[in-house]
PDB file of C-alpha atoms in Angstrom:
ATOM      1  CA  ARG A 131     105.076 -42.806 133.583  1.00 72.00           C
ATOM      2  CA  LYS A 132     102.382 -45.473 133.165  1.00 81.00           C
ATOM      3  CA  GLU A 133     100.433 -46.402 136.203  1.00 88.00           C
ATOM      4  CA  VAL A 134     101.045 -50.223 135.934  1.00 93.00           C
ATOM      5  CA  GLU A 135     104.101 -51.280 134.130  1.00 93.00           C
ATOM      6  CA  GLN A 136     104.846 -54.850 133.099  1.00 94.00           C
ATOM      7  CA  ASP A 137     107.874 -56.229 130.917  1.00 89.00           C
ATOM      8  CA  PRO A 138     106.148 -57.242 127.568  1.00 87.00           C
ATOM      9  CA  GLY A 139     108.482 -60.018 126.987  1.00 86.00           C
ATOM     10  CA  PRO A 140     108.257 -62.459 125.322  1.00 90.00           C
ATOM     11  CA  PHE A 141     109.538 -64.960 127.627  1.00 92.00           C
ATOM     12  CA  ASN A 142     110.373 -68.177 126.071  1.00 95.00           C
ATOM     13  CA  VAL A 143     111.001 -70.755 128.952  1.00 95.00           C
ATOM     14  CA  PRO A 144     111.797 -74.416 128.761  1.00 97.00           C
ATOM     15  CA  GLU A 145     109.074 -76.867 130.233  1.00 97.00           C
ATOM     16  CA  GLY A 146     110.032 -77.575 133.821  1.00 97.00           C
ATOM     17  CA  ALA A 147     111.935 -74.310 134.264  1.00 97.00           C
ATOM     18  CA  THR A 148     110.938 -71.603 136.885  1.00 97.00           C
ATOM     19  CA  VAL A 149     109.894 -68.230 135.638  1.00 95.00           C
ATOM     20  CA  ALA A 150     109.287 -64.983 137.344  1.00 95.00           C
ATOM     21  CA  PHE A 151     108.004 -61.499 136.257  1.00 91.00           C
ATOM     22  CA  ASN A 152     107.278 -58.256 138.099  1.00 94.00           C
ATOM     23  CA  CYS A 153     104.939 -55.386 137.706  1.00 95.00           C
ATOM     24  CA  THR A 154     105.465 -52.047 139.165  1.00 96.00           C
ATOM     25  CA  TYR A 155     102.721 -49.609 139.931  1.00 95.00           C
ATOM     26  CA  SER A 156     103.122 -45.871 140.596  1.00 93.00           C
ATOM     27  CA  ASN A 157     100.082 -45.051 142.852  1.00 89.00           C
ATOM     28  CA  SER A 158     101.179 -45.719 146.313  1.00 88.00           C
ATOM     29  CA  ALA A 159      97.433 -45.582 147.556  1.00 86.00           C
ATOM     30  CA  SER A 160      96.818 -48.848 145.647  1.00 87.00           C
ATOM     31  CA  GLN A 161      95.277 -51.551 147.809  1.00 84.00           C
ATOM     32  CA  SER A 162      94.339 -54.381 145.717  1.00 87.00           C
ATOM     33  CA  PHE A 163      96.368 -56.380 143.470  1.00 91.00           C
ATOM     34  CA  PHE A 164      95.714 -59.233 141.052  1.00 93.00           C
ATOM     35  CA  TRP A 165      97.278 -61.340 138.430  1.00 95.00           C
ATOM     36  CA  TYR A 166      94.916 -62.450 135.469  1.00 95.00           C
ATOM     37  CA  ARG A 167      95.802 -64.762 132.610  1.00 96.00           C
ATOM     38  CA  GLN A 168      94.718 -64.301 129.104  1.00 95.00           C
ATOM     39  CA  ASP A 169      94.936 -66.821 126.433  1.00 95.00           C
ATOM     40  CA  CYS A 170      94.980 -65.487 122.679  1.00 91.00           C
ATOM     41  CA  ARG A 171      91.663 -64.066 121.714  1.00 88.00           C
ATOM     42  CA  LYS A 172      90.051 -64.969 125.024  1.00 92.00           C
ATOM     43  CA  GLU A 173      88.958 -62.892 128.002  1.00 93.00           C
ATOM     44  CA  PRO A 174      91.201 -62.405 131.096  1.00 94.00           C
ATOM     45  CA  LYS A 175      90.773 -64.823 133.755  1.00 94.00           C
ATOM     46  CA  LEU A 176      91.771 -64.221 137.564  1.00 92.00           C
ATOM     47  CA  LEU A 177      94.814 -66.105 138.337  1.00 94.00           C
ATOM     48  CA  MET A 178      95.486 -65.065 141.773  1.00 91.00           C
ATOM     49  CA  SER A 179      95.027 -62.264 144.002  1.00 89.00           C
ATOM     50  CA  VAL A 180      98.152 -60.650 145.686  1.00 90.00           C
ATOM     51  CA  TYR A 181      97.959 -60.248 149.548  1.00 79.00           C
ATOM     52  CA  SER A 182     100.451 -58.295 151.779  1.00 82.00           C
ATOM     53  CA  SER A 183     101.777 -61.599 153.059  1.00 83.00           C
ATOM     54  CA  GLY A 184     102.313 -63.379 149.602  1.00 86.00           C
ATOM     55  CA  ASN A 185     100.247 -66.047 148.433  1.00 90.00           C
ATOM     56  CA  GLU A 186     100.889 -69.330 147.200  1.00 93.00           C
ATOM     57  CA  ASP A 187      98.519 -71.709 144.839  1.00 93.00           C
ATOM     58  CA  GLY A 188     100.079 -74.867 143.630  1.00 96.00           C
ATOM     59  CA  ARG A 189     103.229 -73.887 141.309  1.00 97.00           C
ATOM     60  CA  PHE A 190     102.160 -70.123 141.605  1.00 97.00           C
ATOM     61  CA  THR A 191     103.407 -67.698 144.137  1.00 96.00           C
ATOM     62  CA  ALA A 192     102.551 -64.106 144.165  1.00 95.00           C
ATOM     63  CA  GLN A 193     104.375 -61.399 146.361  1.00 95.00           C
ATOM     64  CA  LEU A 194     103.616 -57.966 147.044  1.00 94.00           C
ATOM     65  CA  ASN A 195     106.437 -55.371 148.004  1.00 93.00           C
ATOM     66  CA  ARG A 196     104.903 -52.235 149.021  1.00 92.00           C
ATOM     67  CA  ALA A 197     108.224 -50.245 149.743  1.00 93.00           C
ATOM     68  CA  SER A 198     109.223 -50.705 146.078  1.00 93.00           C
ATOM     69  CA  GLN A 199     105.892 -51.007 144.747  1.00 94.00           C
ATOM     70  CA  TYR A 200     105.847 -53.978 142.566  1.00 93.00           C
ATOM     71  CA  ILE A 201     104.282 -57.409 142.655  1.00 95.00           C
ATOM     72  CA  SER A 202     105.659 -60.449 141.351  1.00 96.00           C
ATOM     73  CA  LEU A 203     104.663 -63.770 139.968  1.00 96.00           C
ATOM     74  CA  LEU A 204     106.681 -66.997 140.272  1.00 97.00           C
ATOM     75  CA  ILE A 205     105.666 -70.019 138.268  1.00 97.00           C
ATOM     76  CA  ARG A 206     107.539 -73.106 139.111  1.00 97.00           C
ATOM     77  CA  ASP A 207     107.899 -76.416 137.156  1.00 97.00           C
ATOM     78  CA  SER A 208     106.258 -74.617 134.068  1.00 97.00           C
ATOM     79  CA  LYS A 209     103.925 -76.600 131.840  1.00 97.00           C
ATOM     80  CA  LEU A 210     103.056 -76.169 128.061  1.00 97.00           C
ATOM     81  CA  SER A 211      99.659 -74.888 129.396  1.00 97.00           C
ATOM     82  CA  ASP A 212     101.021 -72.052 131.198  1.00 97.00           C
ATOM     83  CA  SER A 213     101.649 -70.266 127.762  1.00 97.00           C
ATOM     84  CA  ALA A 214      99.659 -67.234 128.004  1.00 96.00           C
ATOM     85  CA  THR A 215      99.806 -63.543 128.718  1.00 95.00           C
ATOM     86  CA  TYR A 216      99.904 -62.485 132.187  1.00 96.00           C
ATOM     87  CA  LEU A 217      98.373 -59.205 133.021  1.00 95.00           C
ATOM     88  CA  CYS A 218      98.798 -57.458 136.712  1.00 95.00           C
ATOM     89  CA  ALA A 219      96.010 -55.201 137.764  1.00 93.00           C
ATOM     90  CA  VAL A 220      95.910 -52.947 140.511  1.00 92.00           C
ATOM     91  CA  SER A 221      93.108 -50.722 142.006  1.00 86.00           C
ATOM     92  CA  PRO A 222      93.513 -47.925 144.904  1.00 75.00           C
ATOM     93  CA  PHE A 223      91.315 -48.363 148.065  1.00 67.00           C
ATOM     94  CA  GLY A 224      87.649 -47.073 147.723  1.00 60.00           C
ATOM     95  CA  ASN A 225      88.208 -47.157 143.800  1.00 63.00           C
ATOM     96  CA  GLU A 226      87.284 -50.324 142.200  1.00 76.00           C
ATOM     97  CA  LYS A 227      88.407 -49.677 138.622  1.00 84.00           C
ATOM     98  CA  LEU A 228      91.308 -52.010 137.726  1.00 89.00           C
ATOM     99  CA  THR A 229      94.569 -50.492 136.080  1.00 91.00           C
ATOM    100  CA  PHE A 230      95.885 -53.194 133.949  1.00 93.00           C
ATOM    101  CA  GLY A 231      99.364 -53.549 132.808  1.00 94.00           C
ATOM    102  CA  THR A 232      99.949 -54.370 129.033  1.00 92.00           C
ATOM    103  CA  GLY A 233     100.655 -58.005 129.999  1.00 93.00           C
ATOM    104  CA  THR A 234     103.671 -60.257 129.768  1.00 94.00           C
ATOM    105  CA  ARG A 235     103.494 -62.883 127.176  1.00 94.00           C
ATOM    106  CA  LEU A 236     104.831 -66.188 128.329  1.00 96.00           C
ATOM    107  CA  THR A 237     105.990 -69.334 125.949  1.00 96.00           C
ATOM    108  CA  ILE A 238     106.723 -72.510 127.429  1.00 97.00           C
ATOM    109  CA  ILE A 239     108.830 -74.531 125.088  1.00 96.00           C
ATOM    110  CA  PRO A 240     108.703 -78.187 125.078  1.00 94.00           C
TER     111      PRO A 240
ATOM    112  CA  GLY B 268      76.230 -70.951 136.763  1.00 56.00           C
ATOM    113  CA  ALA B 269      76.188 -68.593 133.698  1.00 80.00           C
ATOM    114  CA  GLY B 270      79.127 -66.428 133.558  1.00 92.00           C
ATOM    115  CA  VAL B 271      79.257 -62.850 131.989  1.00 95.00           C
ATOM    116  CA  SER B 272      77.619 -62.817 128.850  1.00 96.00           C
ATOM    117  CA  GLN B 273      78.281 -60.473 125.948  1.00 97.00           C
ATOM    118  CA  SER B 274      76.648 -59.900 122.462  1.00 96.00           C
ATOM    119  CA  PRO B 275      77.310 -59.491 119.760  1.00 97.00           C
ATOM    120  CA  SER B 276      80.646 -61.601 119.836  1.00 96.00           C
ATOM    121  CA  ASN B 277      81.755 -59.737 116.584  1.00 97.00           C
ATOM    122  CA  LYS B 278      80.430 -56.484 115.252  1.00 97.00           C
ATOM    123  CA  VAL B 279      81.681 -54.820 111.806  1.00 97.00           C
ATOM    124  CA  THR B 280      80.426 -51.449 111.273  1.00 97.00           C
ATOM    125  CA  GLU B 281      81.012 -48.619 108.702  1.00 97.00           C
ATOM    126  CA  LYS B 282      82.752 -45.416 110.046  1.00 97.00           C
ATOM    127  CA  GLY B 283      80.316 -42.908 111.322  1.00 97.00           C
ATOM    128  CA  LYS B 284      77.617 -45.543 112.154  1.00 97.00           C
ATOM    129  CA  ASP B 285      76.319 -46.085 115.986  1.00 98.00           C
ATOM    130  CA  VAL B 286      76.855 -49.422 117.689  1.00 98.00           C
ATOM    131  CA  GLU B 287      75.354 -50.806 120.664  1.00 98.00           C
ATOM    132  CA  LEU B 288      77.197 -53.477 122.792  1.00 98.00           C
ATOM    133  CA  ARG B 289      75.298 -55.612 125.330  1.00 97.00           C
ATOM    134  CA  CYS B 290      76.491 -57.153 128.611  1.00 97.00           C
ATOM    135  CA  ASP B 291      74.438 -59.282 130.933  1.00 96.00           C
ATOM    136  CA  PRO B 292      76.336 -59.644 134.356  1.00 94.00           C
ATOM    137  CA  ILE B 293      76.751 -62.681 136.699  1.00 92.00           C
ATOM    138  CA  SER B 294      73.470 -63.024 138.564  1.00 90.00           C
ATOM    139  CA  GLY B 295      73.520 -61.030 141.799  1.00 86.00           C
ATOM    140  CA  HIS B 296      76.711 -59.052 140.979  1.00 88.00           C
ATOM    141  CA  THR B 297      76.231 -55.547 141.849  1.00 87.00           C
ATOM    142  CA  ALA B 298      79.283 -53.958 140.111  1.00 90.00           C
ATOM    143  CA  LEU B 299      79.645 -53.969 136.306  1.00 93.00           C
ATOM    144  CA  TYR B 300      82.455 -52.461 134.652  1.00 94.00           C
ATOM    145  CA  TRP B 301      83.526 -51.924 130.742  1.00 97.00           C
ATOM    146  CA  TYR B 302      87.031 -52.068 129.511  1.00 97.00           C
ATOM    147  CA  ARG B 303      88.412 -52.033 126.130  1.00 96.00           C
ATOM    148  CA  GLN B 304      91.503 -53.588 124.651  1.00 95.00           C
ATOM    149  CA  SER B 305      93.294 -52.603 121.616  1.00 92.00           C
ATOM    150  CA  LEU B 306      95.497 -54.802 119.652  1.00 82.00           C
ATOM    151  CA  GLY B 307      98.682 -55.537 121.770  1.00 72.00           C
ATOM    152  CA  GLN B 308      97.458 -53.364 124.413  1.00 77.00           C
ATOM    153  CA  GLY B 309      96.142 -53.707 127.954  1.00 82.00           C
ATOM    154  CA  LEU B 310      92.870 -53.277 129.077  1.00 92.00           C
ATOM    155  CA  GLU B 311      91.727 -49.730 129.376  1.00 93.00           C
ATOM    156  CA  PHE B 312      88.838 -48.972 132.017  1.00 93.00           C
ATOM    157  CA  LEU B 313      85.977 -47.180 130.417  1.00 96.00           C
ATOM    158  CA  ILE B 314      83.168 -46.941 132.820  1.00 95.00           C
ATOM    159  CA  TYR B 315      81.885 -48.506 136.123  1.00 92.00           C
ATOM    160  CA  PHE B 316      78.275 -49.067 137.570  1.00 92.00           C
ATOM    161  CA  GLN B 317      77.616 -49.821 141.367  1.00 88.00           C
ATOM    162  CA  GLY B 318      74.124 -50.388 142.495  1.00 82.00           C
ATOM    163  CA  ASN B 319      72.123 -47.187 142.313  1.00 81.00           C
ATOM    164  CA  SER B 320      75.027 -44.884 142.621  1.00 85.00           C
ATOM    165  CA  ALA B 321      76.165 -42.541 139.819  1.00 88.00           C
ATOM    166  CA  PRO B 322      78.625 -44.420 137.460  1.00 91.00           C
ATOM    167  CA  ASP B 323      82.158 -43.631 137.290  1.00 91.00           C
ATOM    168  CA  LYS B 324      82.579 -42.440 133.694  1.00 93.00           C
ATOM    169  CA  SER B 325      86.077 -41.200 134.089  1.00 91.00           C
ATOM    170  CA  GLY B 326      87.520 -43.505 131.422  1.00 93.00           C
ATOM    171  CA  LEU B 327      85.324 -42.791 128.686  1.00 96.00           C
ATOM    172  CA  PRO B 328      87.537 -41.561 125.660  1.00 94.00           C
ATOM    173  CA  SER B 329      84.989 -39.019 124.248  1.00 95.00           C
ATOM    174  CA  ASP B 330      81.364 -37.890 124.426  1.00 96.00           C
ATOM    175  CA  ARG B 331      80.661 -40.315 121.626  1.00 97.00           C
ATOM    176  CA  PHE B 332      80.833 -43.191 124.218  1.00 97.00           C
ATOM    177  CA  SER B 333      78.057 -43.850 126.623  1.00 97.00           C
ATOM    178  CA  ALA B 334      76.704 -46.558 128.562  1.00 96.00           C
ATOM    179  CA  GLU B 335      73.548 -47.406 130.555  1.00 94.00           C
ATOM    180  CA  ARG B 336      72.709 -50.080 133.202  1.00 94.00           C
ATOM    181  CA  THR B 337      69.004 -50.838 133.424  1.00 83.00           C
ATOM    182  CA  GLY B 338      67.460 -52.284 136.586  1.00 80.00           C
ATOM    183  CA  GLY B 339      70.967 -52.729 137.987  1.00 76.00           C
ATOM    184  CA  SER B 340      71.582 -55.881 135.514  1.00 89.00           C
ATOM    185  CA  VAL B 341      71.922 -55.732 131.878  1.00 94.00           C
ATOM    186  CA  SER B 342      74.215 -52.606 130.669  1.00 96.00           C
ATOM    187  CA  THR B 343      74.505 -51.438 127.045  1.00 97.00           C
ATOM    188  CA  LEU B 344      77.533 -49.316 125.866  1.00 98.00           C
ATOM    189  CA  THR B 345      76.654 -47.125 122.731  1.00 98.00           C
ATOM    190  CA  ILE B 346      79.514 -45.908 120.586  1.00 98.00           C
ATOM    191  CA  GLN B 347      77.906 -43.029 118.213  1.00 98.00           C
ATOM    192  CA  ARG B 348      79.619 -41.924 114.811  1.00 98.00           C
ATOM    193  CA  THR B 349      82.077 -44.607 115.214  1.00 98.00           C
ATOM    194  CA  GLN B 350      85.883 -43.870 113.952  1.00 97.00           C
ATOM    195  CA  GLN B 351      88.402 -46.503 113.070  1.00 96.00           C
ATOM    196  CA  GLU B 352      90.280 -45.906 116.296  1.00 95.00           C
ATOM    197  CA  ASP B 353      87.280 -47.452 118.138  1.00 96.00           C
ATOM    198  CA  SER B 354      88.087 -50.857 116.552  1.00 96.00           C
ATOM    199  CA  ALA B 355      89.110 -52.946 119.707  1.00 96.00           C
ATOM    200  CA  VAL B 356      87.878 -55.742 121.968  1.00 96.00           C
ATOM    201  CA  TYR B 357      85.179 -54.301 124.269  1.00 98.00           C
ATOM    202  CA  LEU B 358      85.118 -56.320 127.555  1.00 97.00           C
ATOM    203  CA  CYS B 359      82.595 -56.273 130.222  1.00 97.00           C
ATOM    204  CA  ALA B 360      83.041 -57.388 133.844  1.00 95.00           C
ATOM    205  CA  SER B 361      81.178 -58.010 137.033  1.00 92.00           C
ATOM    206  CA  SER B 362      82.064 -58.290 140.554  1.00 88.00           C
ATOM    207  CA  PRO B 363      79.995 -59.292 143.579  1.00 83.00           C
ATOM    208  CA  ARG B 364      81.676 -56.376 145.562  1.00 67.00           C
ATOM    209  CA  MET B 365      81.224 -58.428 148.709  1.00 62.00           C
ATOM    210  CA  ILE B 366      84.532 -57.397 149.978  1.00 59.00           C
ATOM    211  CA  VAL B 367      85.791 -53.986 148.552  1.00 53.00           C
ATOM    212  CA  ALA B 368      89.464 -54.809 149.255  1.00 51.00           C
ATOM    213  CA  LYS B 369      89.277 -58.041 147.424  1.00 62.00           C
ATOM    214  CA  ASN B 370      87.322 -56.773 144.217  1.00 70.00           C
ATOM    215  CA  ILE B 371      87.327 -59.722 141.819  1.00 83.00           C
ATOM    216  CA  GLN B 372      86.219 -58.894 138.659  1.00 89.00           C
ATOM    217  CA  TYR B 373      84.934 -61.717 136.144  1.00 91.00           C
ATOM    218  CA  PHE B 374      85.253 -61.093 132.562  1.00 95.00           C
ATOM    219  CA  GLY B 375      82.895 -62.036 129.424  1.00 96.00           C
ATOM    220  CA  ALA B 376      84.344 -63.015 126.327  1.00 95.00           C
ATOM    221  CA  GLY B 377      84.200 -59.608 124.691  1.00 96.00           C
ATOM    222  CA  THR B 378      82.835 -58.040 121.585  1.00 97.00           C
ATOM    223  CA  ARG B 379      85.267 -57.607 118.912  1.00 96.00           C
ATOM    224  CA  LEU B 380      84.476 -54.484 116.984  1.00 97.00           C
ATOM    225  CA  SER B 381      85.726 -53.500 113.791  1.00 97.00           C
ATOM    226  CA  VAL B 382      85.157 -50.369 112.120  1.00 97.00           C
ATOM    227  CA  LEU B 383      85.909 -49.979 108.338  1.00 95.00           C
TER     228      LEU B 383
END
């Protein structure tokens, strides 16, 4: 089993819709969780850190479920510019290397 | 406010040659990481430097790979006797490591390595 798993998609979603995807992790000692966004042939850029209490940034909401060992990302009122690959990343406490999922490809359709 | 800088942006080499990839982290960031991303794959951790501590080399795929970080700043990743399976985008990231539990890494644009 991979340490971090994501549904690769693609998710093709009409503009204005709400889309959500999950990322599961296998190491229960994981302490830090992130969502990165990666555009085609570009570097990953941090979208959100994921906190235990969940966090929201505009149209984006991230949640952490420790019991079931997954994190989620919800995008509301999707825009064309949201089209990208979304990578989740996890690191265990005291070890700062990030383990990434393979990413979920999202395409917003006009 | 320069970000993480990597050079070259693209590198084409012949199988068996050695290559050096350079990373200049964000000024003041104490932690530096190398990852690689193969086509259609997620990022794969290679090596991590933190200050004067011994680097975490646990992700290096073979002894053909090595990395240095001189003076706590610039890092060089060296791949000796390159193989075709080394073709990938090599990404460098740095982190201020101010709050370990919120380790936010900032990535450079990467070096796209093609081994012919």
